[in-house]
Coordinates of C-alpha atoms and ligand atoms in Angstrom, one line a residue:
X357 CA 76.1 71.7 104.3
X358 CA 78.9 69.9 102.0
X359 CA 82.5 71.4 102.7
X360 CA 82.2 71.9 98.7
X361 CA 79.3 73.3 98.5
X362 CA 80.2 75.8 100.9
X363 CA 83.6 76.5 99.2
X364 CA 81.6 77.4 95.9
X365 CA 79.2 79.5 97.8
X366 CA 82.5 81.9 99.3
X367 CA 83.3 81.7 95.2
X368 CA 80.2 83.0 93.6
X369 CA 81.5 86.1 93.8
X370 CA 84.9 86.0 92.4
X371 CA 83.8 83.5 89.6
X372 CA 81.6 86.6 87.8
X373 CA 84.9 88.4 87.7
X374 CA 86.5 85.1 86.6
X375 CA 84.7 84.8 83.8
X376 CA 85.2 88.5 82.8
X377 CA 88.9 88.4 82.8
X378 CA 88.4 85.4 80.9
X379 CA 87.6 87.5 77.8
X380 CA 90.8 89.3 77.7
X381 CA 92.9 85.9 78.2
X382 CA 93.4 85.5 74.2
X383 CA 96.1 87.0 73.9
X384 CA 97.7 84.5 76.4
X385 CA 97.4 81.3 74.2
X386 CA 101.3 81.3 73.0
X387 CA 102.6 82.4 76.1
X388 CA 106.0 80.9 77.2
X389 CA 106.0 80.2 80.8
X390 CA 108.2 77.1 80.5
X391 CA 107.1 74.0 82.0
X392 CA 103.8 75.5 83.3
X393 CA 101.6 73.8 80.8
X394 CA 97.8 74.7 81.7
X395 CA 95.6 76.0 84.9
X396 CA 93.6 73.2 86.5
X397 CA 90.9 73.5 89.4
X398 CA 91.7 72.3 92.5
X399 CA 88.2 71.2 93.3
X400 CA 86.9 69.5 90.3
X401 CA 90.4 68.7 88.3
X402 CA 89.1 71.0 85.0
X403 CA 92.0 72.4 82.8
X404 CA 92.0 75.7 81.2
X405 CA 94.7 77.5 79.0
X406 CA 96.9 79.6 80.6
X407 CA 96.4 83.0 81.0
X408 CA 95.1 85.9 84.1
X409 CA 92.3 83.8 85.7
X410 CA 91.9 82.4 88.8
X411 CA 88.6 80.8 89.4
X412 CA 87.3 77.5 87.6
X413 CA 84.5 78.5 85.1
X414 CA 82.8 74.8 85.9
X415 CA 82.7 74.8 90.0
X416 CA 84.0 78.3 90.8
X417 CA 87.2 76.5 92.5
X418 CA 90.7 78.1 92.3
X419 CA 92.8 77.3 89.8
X420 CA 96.4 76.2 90.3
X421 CA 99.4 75.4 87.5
X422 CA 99.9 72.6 86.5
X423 CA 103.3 71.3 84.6
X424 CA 105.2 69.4 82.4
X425 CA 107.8 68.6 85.2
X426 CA 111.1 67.3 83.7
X427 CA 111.0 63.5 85.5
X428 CA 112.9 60.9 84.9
X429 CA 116.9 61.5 85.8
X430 CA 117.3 63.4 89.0
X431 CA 120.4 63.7 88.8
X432 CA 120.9 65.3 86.2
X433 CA 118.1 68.2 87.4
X434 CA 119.9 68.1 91.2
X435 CA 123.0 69.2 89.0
X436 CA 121.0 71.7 86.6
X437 CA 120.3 73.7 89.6
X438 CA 122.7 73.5 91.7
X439 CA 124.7 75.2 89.1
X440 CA 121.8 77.8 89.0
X441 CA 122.2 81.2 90.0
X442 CA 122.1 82.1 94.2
X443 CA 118.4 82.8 93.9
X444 CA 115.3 81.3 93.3
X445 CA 116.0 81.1 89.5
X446 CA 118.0 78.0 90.6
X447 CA 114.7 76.4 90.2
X448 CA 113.2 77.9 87.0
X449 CA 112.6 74.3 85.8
X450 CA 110.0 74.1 88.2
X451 CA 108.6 77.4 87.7
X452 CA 105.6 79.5 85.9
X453 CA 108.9 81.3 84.1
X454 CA 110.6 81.7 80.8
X455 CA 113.4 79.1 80.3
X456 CA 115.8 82.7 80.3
X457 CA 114.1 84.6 83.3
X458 CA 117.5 84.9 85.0
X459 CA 118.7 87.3 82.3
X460 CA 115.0 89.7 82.9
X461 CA 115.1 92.8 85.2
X462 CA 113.7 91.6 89.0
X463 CA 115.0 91.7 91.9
X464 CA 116.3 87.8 92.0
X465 CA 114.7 87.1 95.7
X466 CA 115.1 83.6 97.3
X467 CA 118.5 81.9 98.4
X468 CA 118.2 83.1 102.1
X469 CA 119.8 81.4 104.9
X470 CA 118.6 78.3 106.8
X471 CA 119.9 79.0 110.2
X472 CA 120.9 75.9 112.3
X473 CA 119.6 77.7 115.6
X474 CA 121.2 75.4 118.1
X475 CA 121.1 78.2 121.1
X476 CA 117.0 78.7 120.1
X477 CA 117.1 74.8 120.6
X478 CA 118.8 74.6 124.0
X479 CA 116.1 76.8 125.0
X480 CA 113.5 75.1 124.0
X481 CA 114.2 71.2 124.4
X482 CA 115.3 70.9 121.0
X483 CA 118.7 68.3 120.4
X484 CA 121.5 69.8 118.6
X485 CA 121.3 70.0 115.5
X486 CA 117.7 69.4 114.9
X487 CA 116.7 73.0 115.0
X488 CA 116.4 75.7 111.4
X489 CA 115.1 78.9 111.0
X490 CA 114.8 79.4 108.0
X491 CA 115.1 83.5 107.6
X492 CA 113.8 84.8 104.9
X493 CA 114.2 88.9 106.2
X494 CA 116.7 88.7 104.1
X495 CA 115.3 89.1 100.4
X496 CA 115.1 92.0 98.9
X497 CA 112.5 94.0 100.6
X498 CA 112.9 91.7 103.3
X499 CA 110.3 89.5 103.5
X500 CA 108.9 86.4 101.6
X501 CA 106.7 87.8 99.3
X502 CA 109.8 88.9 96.8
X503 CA 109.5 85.3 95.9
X504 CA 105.8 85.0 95.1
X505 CA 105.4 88.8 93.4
X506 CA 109.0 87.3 91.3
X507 CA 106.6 84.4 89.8
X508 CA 103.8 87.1 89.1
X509 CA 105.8 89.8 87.9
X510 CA 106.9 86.8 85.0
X511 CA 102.6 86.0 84.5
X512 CA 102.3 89.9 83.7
X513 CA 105.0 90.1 81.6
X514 CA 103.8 87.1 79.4
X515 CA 100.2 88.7 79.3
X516 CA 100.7 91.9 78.5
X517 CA 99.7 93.9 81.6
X518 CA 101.7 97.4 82.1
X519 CA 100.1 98.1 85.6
X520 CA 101.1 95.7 88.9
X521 CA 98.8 95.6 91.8
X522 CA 97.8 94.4 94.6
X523 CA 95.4 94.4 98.1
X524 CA 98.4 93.7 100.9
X525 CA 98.8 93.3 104.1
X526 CA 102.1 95.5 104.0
X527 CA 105.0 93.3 102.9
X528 CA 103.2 92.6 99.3
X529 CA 102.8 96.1 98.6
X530 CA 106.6 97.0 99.2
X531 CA 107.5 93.7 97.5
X532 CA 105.2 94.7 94.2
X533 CA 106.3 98.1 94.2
X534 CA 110.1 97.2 94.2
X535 CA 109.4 94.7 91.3
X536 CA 107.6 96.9 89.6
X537 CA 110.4 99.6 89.6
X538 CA 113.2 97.2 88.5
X539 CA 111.4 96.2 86.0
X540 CA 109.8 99.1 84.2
X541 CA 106.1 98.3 85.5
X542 CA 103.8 101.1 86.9
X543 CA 102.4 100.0 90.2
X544 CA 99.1 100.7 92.3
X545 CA 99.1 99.1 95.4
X546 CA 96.7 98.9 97.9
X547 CA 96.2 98.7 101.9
X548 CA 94.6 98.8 105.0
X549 CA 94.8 102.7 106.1
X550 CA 96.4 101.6 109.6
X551 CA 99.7 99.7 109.1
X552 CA 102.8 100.0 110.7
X553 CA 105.1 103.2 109.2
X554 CA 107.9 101.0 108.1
X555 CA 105.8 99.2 106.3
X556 CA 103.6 102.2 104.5
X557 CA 107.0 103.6 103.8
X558 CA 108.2 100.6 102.2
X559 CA 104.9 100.3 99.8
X560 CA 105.6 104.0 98.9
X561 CA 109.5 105.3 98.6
X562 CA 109.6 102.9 95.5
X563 CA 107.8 105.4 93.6
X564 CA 104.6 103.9 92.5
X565 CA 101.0 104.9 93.5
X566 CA 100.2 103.4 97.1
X567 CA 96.4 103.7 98.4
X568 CA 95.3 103.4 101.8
X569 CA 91.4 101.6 102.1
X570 CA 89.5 103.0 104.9
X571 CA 88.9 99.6 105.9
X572 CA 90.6 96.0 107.4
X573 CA 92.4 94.0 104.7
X574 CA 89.4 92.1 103.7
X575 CA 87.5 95.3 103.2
X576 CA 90.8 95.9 100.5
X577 CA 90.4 93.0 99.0
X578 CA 86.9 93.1 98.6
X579 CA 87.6 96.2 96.6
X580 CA 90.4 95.0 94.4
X581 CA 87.8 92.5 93.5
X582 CA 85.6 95.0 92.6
X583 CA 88.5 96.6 90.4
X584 CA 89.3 94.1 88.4
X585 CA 85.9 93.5 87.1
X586 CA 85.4 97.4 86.2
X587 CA 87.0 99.1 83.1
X588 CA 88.7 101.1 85.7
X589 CA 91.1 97.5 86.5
X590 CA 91.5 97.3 82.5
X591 CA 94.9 95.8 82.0
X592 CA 96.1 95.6 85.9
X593 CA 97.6 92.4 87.0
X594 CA 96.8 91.8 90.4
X595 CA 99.8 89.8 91.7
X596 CA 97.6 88.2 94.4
X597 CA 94.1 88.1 92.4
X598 CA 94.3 87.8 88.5
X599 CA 98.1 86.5 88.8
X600 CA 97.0 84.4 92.1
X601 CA 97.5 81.1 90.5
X602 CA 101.0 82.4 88.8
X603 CA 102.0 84.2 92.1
X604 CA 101.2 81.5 94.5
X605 CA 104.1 79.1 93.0
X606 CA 106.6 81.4 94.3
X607 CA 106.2 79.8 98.0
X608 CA 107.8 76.6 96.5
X609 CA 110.7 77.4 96.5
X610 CA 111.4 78.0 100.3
X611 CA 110.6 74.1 100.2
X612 CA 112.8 73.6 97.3
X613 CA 115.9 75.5 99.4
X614 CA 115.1 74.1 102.6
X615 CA 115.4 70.4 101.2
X616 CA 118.0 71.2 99.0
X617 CA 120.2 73.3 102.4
X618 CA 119.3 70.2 103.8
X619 CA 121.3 68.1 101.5
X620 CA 118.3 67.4 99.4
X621 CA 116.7 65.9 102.5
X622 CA 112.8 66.4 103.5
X623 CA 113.2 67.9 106.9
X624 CA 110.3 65.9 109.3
X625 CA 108.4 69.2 110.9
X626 CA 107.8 72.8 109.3
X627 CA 106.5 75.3 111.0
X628 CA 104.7 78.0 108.8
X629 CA 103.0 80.9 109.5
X630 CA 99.3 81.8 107.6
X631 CA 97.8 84.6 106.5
X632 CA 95.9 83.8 103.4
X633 CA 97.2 79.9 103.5
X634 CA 98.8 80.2 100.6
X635 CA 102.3 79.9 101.3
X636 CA 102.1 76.8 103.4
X637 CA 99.5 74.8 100.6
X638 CA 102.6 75.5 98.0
X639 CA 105.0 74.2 100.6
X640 CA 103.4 71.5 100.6
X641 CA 103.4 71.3 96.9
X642 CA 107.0 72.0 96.7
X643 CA 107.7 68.7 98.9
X644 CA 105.5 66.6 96.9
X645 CA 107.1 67.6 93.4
X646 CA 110.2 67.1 95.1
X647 CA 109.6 63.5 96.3
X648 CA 108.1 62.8 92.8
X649 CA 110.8 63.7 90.6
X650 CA 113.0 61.8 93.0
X651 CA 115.2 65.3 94.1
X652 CA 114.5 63.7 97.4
X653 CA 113.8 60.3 99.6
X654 CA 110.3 60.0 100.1
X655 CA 109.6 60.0 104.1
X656 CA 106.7 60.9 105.8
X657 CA 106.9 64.7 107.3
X658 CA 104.5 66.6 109.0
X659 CA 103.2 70.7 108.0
X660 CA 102.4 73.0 111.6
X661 CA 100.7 76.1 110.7
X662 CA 101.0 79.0 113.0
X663 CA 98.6 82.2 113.8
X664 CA 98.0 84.7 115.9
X665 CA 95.3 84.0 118.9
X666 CA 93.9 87.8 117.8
X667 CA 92.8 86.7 114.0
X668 CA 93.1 82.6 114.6
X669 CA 90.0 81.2 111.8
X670 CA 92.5 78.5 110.9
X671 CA 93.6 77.6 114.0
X672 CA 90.2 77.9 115.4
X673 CA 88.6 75.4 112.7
X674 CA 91.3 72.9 113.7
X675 CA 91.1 72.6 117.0
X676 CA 87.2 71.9 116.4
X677 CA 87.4 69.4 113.9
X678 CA 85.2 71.6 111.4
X679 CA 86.3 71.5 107.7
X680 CA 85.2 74.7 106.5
X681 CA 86.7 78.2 108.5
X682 CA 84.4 80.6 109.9
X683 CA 86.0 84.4 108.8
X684 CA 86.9 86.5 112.1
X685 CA 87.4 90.2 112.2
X686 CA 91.2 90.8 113.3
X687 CA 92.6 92.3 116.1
X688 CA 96.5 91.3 116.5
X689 CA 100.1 93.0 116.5
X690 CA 100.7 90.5 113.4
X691 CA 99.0 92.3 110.9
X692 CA 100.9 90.5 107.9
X693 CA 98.8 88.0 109.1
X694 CA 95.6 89.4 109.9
X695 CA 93.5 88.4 107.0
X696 CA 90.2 87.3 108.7
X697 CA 88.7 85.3 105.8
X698 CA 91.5 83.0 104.5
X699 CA 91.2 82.1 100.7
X700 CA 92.9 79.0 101.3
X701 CA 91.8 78.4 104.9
X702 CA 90.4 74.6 103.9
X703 CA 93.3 73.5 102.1
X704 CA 95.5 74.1 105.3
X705 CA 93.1 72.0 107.1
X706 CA 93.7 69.0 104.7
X707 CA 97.6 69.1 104.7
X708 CA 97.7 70.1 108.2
X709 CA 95.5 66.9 109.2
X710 CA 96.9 64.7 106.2
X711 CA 100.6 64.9 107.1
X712 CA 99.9 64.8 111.2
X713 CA 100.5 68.5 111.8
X714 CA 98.5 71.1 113.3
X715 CA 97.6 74.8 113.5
X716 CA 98.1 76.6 116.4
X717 CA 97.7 80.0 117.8
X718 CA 99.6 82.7 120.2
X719 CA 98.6 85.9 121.7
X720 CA 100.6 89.0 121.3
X721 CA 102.5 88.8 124.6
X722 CA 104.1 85.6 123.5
X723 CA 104.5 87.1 119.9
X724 CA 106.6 89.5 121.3
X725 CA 108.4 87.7 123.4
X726 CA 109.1 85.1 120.9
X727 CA 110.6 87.9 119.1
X728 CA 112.9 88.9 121.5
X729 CA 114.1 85.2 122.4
X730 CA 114.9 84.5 118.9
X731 CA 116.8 87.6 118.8
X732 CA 118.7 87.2 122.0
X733 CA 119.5 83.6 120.8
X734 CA 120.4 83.8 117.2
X735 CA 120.9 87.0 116.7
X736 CA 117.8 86.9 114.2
X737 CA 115.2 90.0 114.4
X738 CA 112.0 88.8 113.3
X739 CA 108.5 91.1 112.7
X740 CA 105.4 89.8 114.1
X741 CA 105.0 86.8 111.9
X742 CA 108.6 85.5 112.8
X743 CA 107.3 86.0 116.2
X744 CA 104.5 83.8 115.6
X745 CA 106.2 80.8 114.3
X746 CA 108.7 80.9 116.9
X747 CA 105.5 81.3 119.5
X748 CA 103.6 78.6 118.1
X749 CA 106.8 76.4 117.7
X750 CA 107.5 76.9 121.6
X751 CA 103.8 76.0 122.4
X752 CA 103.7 72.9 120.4
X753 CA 107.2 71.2 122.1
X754 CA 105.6 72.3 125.5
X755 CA 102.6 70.5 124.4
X756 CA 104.6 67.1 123.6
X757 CA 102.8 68.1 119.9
X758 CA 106.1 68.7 118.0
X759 CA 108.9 66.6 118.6
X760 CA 112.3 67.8 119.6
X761 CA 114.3 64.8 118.4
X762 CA 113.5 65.4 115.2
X763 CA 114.3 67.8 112.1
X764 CA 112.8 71.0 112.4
X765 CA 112.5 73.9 110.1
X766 CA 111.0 77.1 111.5
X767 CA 109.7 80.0 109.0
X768 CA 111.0 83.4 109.8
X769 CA 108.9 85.6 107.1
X770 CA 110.0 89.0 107.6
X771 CA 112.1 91.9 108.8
X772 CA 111.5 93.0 112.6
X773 CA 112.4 96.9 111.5
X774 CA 109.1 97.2 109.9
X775 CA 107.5 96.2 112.4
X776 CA 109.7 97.8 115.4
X777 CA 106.2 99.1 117.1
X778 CA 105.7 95.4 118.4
X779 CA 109.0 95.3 120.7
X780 CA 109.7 99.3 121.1
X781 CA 107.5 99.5 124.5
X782 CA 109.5 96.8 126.3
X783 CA 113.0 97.3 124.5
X784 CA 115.3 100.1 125.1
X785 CA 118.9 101.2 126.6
X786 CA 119.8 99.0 130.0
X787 CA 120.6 102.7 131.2
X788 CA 121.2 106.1 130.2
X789 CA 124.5 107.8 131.9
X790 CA 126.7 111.1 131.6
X791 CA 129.8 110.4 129.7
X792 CA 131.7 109.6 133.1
X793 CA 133.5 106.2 134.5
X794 CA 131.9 107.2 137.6
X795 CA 128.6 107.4 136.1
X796 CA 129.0 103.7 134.3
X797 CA 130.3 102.0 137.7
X798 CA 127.1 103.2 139.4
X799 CA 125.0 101.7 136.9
X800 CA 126.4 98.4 137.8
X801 CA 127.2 97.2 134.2
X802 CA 130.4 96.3 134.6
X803 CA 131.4 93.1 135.1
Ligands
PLP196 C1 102.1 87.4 103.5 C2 102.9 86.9 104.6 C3 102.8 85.6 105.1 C4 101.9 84.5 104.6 O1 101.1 84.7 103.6 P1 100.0 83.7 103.0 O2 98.9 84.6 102.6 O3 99.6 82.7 104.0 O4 100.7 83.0 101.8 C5 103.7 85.2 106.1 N1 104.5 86.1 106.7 C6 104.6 87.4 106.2 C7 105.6 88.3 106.8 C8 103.8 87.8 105.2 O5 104.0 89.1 104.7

């Protein structure tokens, strides 16, 4: 059957819902969301007004923003932001935000560190240098989805909604209900009944209502699906359904701040981890705004993505040449990335094959120790998906695939203490001694 045909079938469902939420869009037709200037279908190039919708009415294809970007003197936009604020309101211009979204209550995520991780380099082949991670455990409720549920939090504000949601993995439910607390929103979040603790605890001491689904996380977001189409889901913005288009834009702007920590250079390799596929399509999209409104040179530069071996469909599709990915039911220590049916699973395909990269998976033996060799060399403590990328990155320079001579930027996601479950069985005190010289000489420690 046609990729696209197939795409629409995996759609039929969401486009009923689509059409619904279409109905309560009115209100949206003066909204200010600065340059975003319409939704448009990535499949079939349709445009629609802005407002909470994210499936094309025409083809059932997901809609994305589009923009009126401001071209035409880059210098004077490289020196608009870079007199920006130390977060990703830097890049507002090039945002699905109000013109004064700096001066709104969030939690101003983004402007983490890009690492140069020479020592994680000597390990692994990699020239001086050459090497970033670029850590983004360092947001707000440390991990990247401050930046994405930021972007959303801007979409409900400019349509009205009062309730956030969400169907999370773990990190977007802590992210959502932190936004949502700042800035005056109820929240309702939901997720699979079995994560770690430090991450149920992070979805719930921000006060808001957090639900467990008896279930995997496509069983959760098969339900918020379901919600949003029933009176029940009346006025809820769904950061990652109804606000999907909005919230997706948020990844940008690790590309923006990796080019621009760069000295507003492309680097030549990312590494990114997937989960939904999100993230690493608006990467992607990030670079190629970037090279058109001439922020940086254009150069060729090639997208990895990175999985784990226990939920790989992405992976799994690449390495067989298919176009479409076959959904898998996951079983893997990454559970920020365990969603088995990828929404945007194709599109990682395309940019993975279009730009020479390629998708890659690990099992959870090398997650972990990827973990710990990233901590040991940089000093870095990464959860399961940080583990990933740096596991996936190792296996591609053994494989000749990535190339150490070159500029490398690895994604580091998220916080290792929410996920300290991963690493706690093999990690622990070198020894355990009575409070005696004697006692520490026989341990042999000192040197
Ligand atoms: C959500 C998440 C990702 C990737 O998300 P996408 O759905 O692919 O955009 C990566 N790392 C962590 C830690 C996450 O929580």
């Amino acid at each position: 059957m046609a990729k696209c045909a197939m795409r629409k079938m995996r759609r039929k469902g969401l486009a009923s819902m689509a059409v619904q939420t279409v109905a309560t869009s009115d209100t949206a037709k003066n909204v200010d969301l600065g340059p975003a200037s319409a939704l448009s279908c990535r499949e079939c190039g349709e445009r629609f007004p802005l407002g909470p919708i994210f499936a094309c009415e025409l083809c059932f294809g997901p809609l994305e923003i589009a923009y009126d970007l401001p071209e035409g003197d880059p210098e004077a936009l490289r020196k608009r932001i870079e007199a920006g604020p130390a977060n990703i309101w830097r890049y507002a211009p090039l945002l699905p935000v109000p013109a004064d979204v700096a001066g709104k209550p969030n939690l101003n995520p983004g402007w983490t560190k890009l690492v140069q991780a020479d020592n994680l380099g000597r390990e692994l082949g990699v020239e001086p240098g050459k090497l970033f991670v670029k850590d983004d455990s360092g947001n707000p409720t440390h991990s990247f989805k401050d930046r994405v549920v930021a972007q959303a939090l801007e979409a409900a504000r400019a349509f009205g909604f009062t309730t956030l949601s969400c169907s999370s993995t773990g990190n977007l439910a802590g992210a959502v209900g932190a936004a949502a607390a700042r800035a005056g929103f109820r929240s309702c979040v939901f997720i699979p009944h079995d994560l770690e603790q430090g991450k149920v605890v992070m979805a719930a001491v921000y006060g808001g209502d957090l639900v467990g689904i008896e279930g995997n996380y496509d069983d959760v977001n098969r339900f918020c699906s379901e919600l949003i189409g029933d009176p029940l889901g009346e006025g809820w913005g769904f950061v990652n359904v109804n606000l999907r288009p909005y919230y997706a834009e948020g990844s940008k702007t690790l590309a923006y701040e990796i080019c621009e920590q760069l000295g507003w250079q492309l680097p030549d390799q990312l590494v990114i981890p997937i989960a939904s596929g999100s993230q690493l399509t608006k990467i992607d999209k990030g670079l190629q705004e970037l090279i058109k409104l001439g922020l940086v040179e254009d150069k060729p530069y090639k997208i990895f993505g990175a999985q784990a071996e226990g939920c790989s469909p992405v992976s799994t599709a690449f390495k067989a040449g298919h176009d479409v990915v076959r959904p898998q039911k996951p079983n893997t220590i990454a559970k920020s990335l365990a969603i088995g049916n990828p929404a945007d699973g194709p599109y990682v395909l395309d940019i993975a094959r279009r730009t020479g990269g390629a998708v890659e998976d690990v099992n959870d033996e090398q997650v972990v120790d990827a973990i710990k060799l990233l901590a040991r060399t940089e000093g870095i403590f990464a959860e399961t998906a940080g583990g990933v990328t740096v596991g996936v990155t190792k296996k591609l320079i053994e494989a000749g695939v990535l190339d150490p001579a070159l500029t490398t930027v690895v994604l580091n996601t998220g916080d290792g203490l929410k996920t300290l479950d991963a690493v706690a069985p093999t990690t622990g005190p070198t020894a355990t001694i009575r409070p005696s010289l004697d006692a520490f000489r026989d341990a042999g420690l000192a040197r």
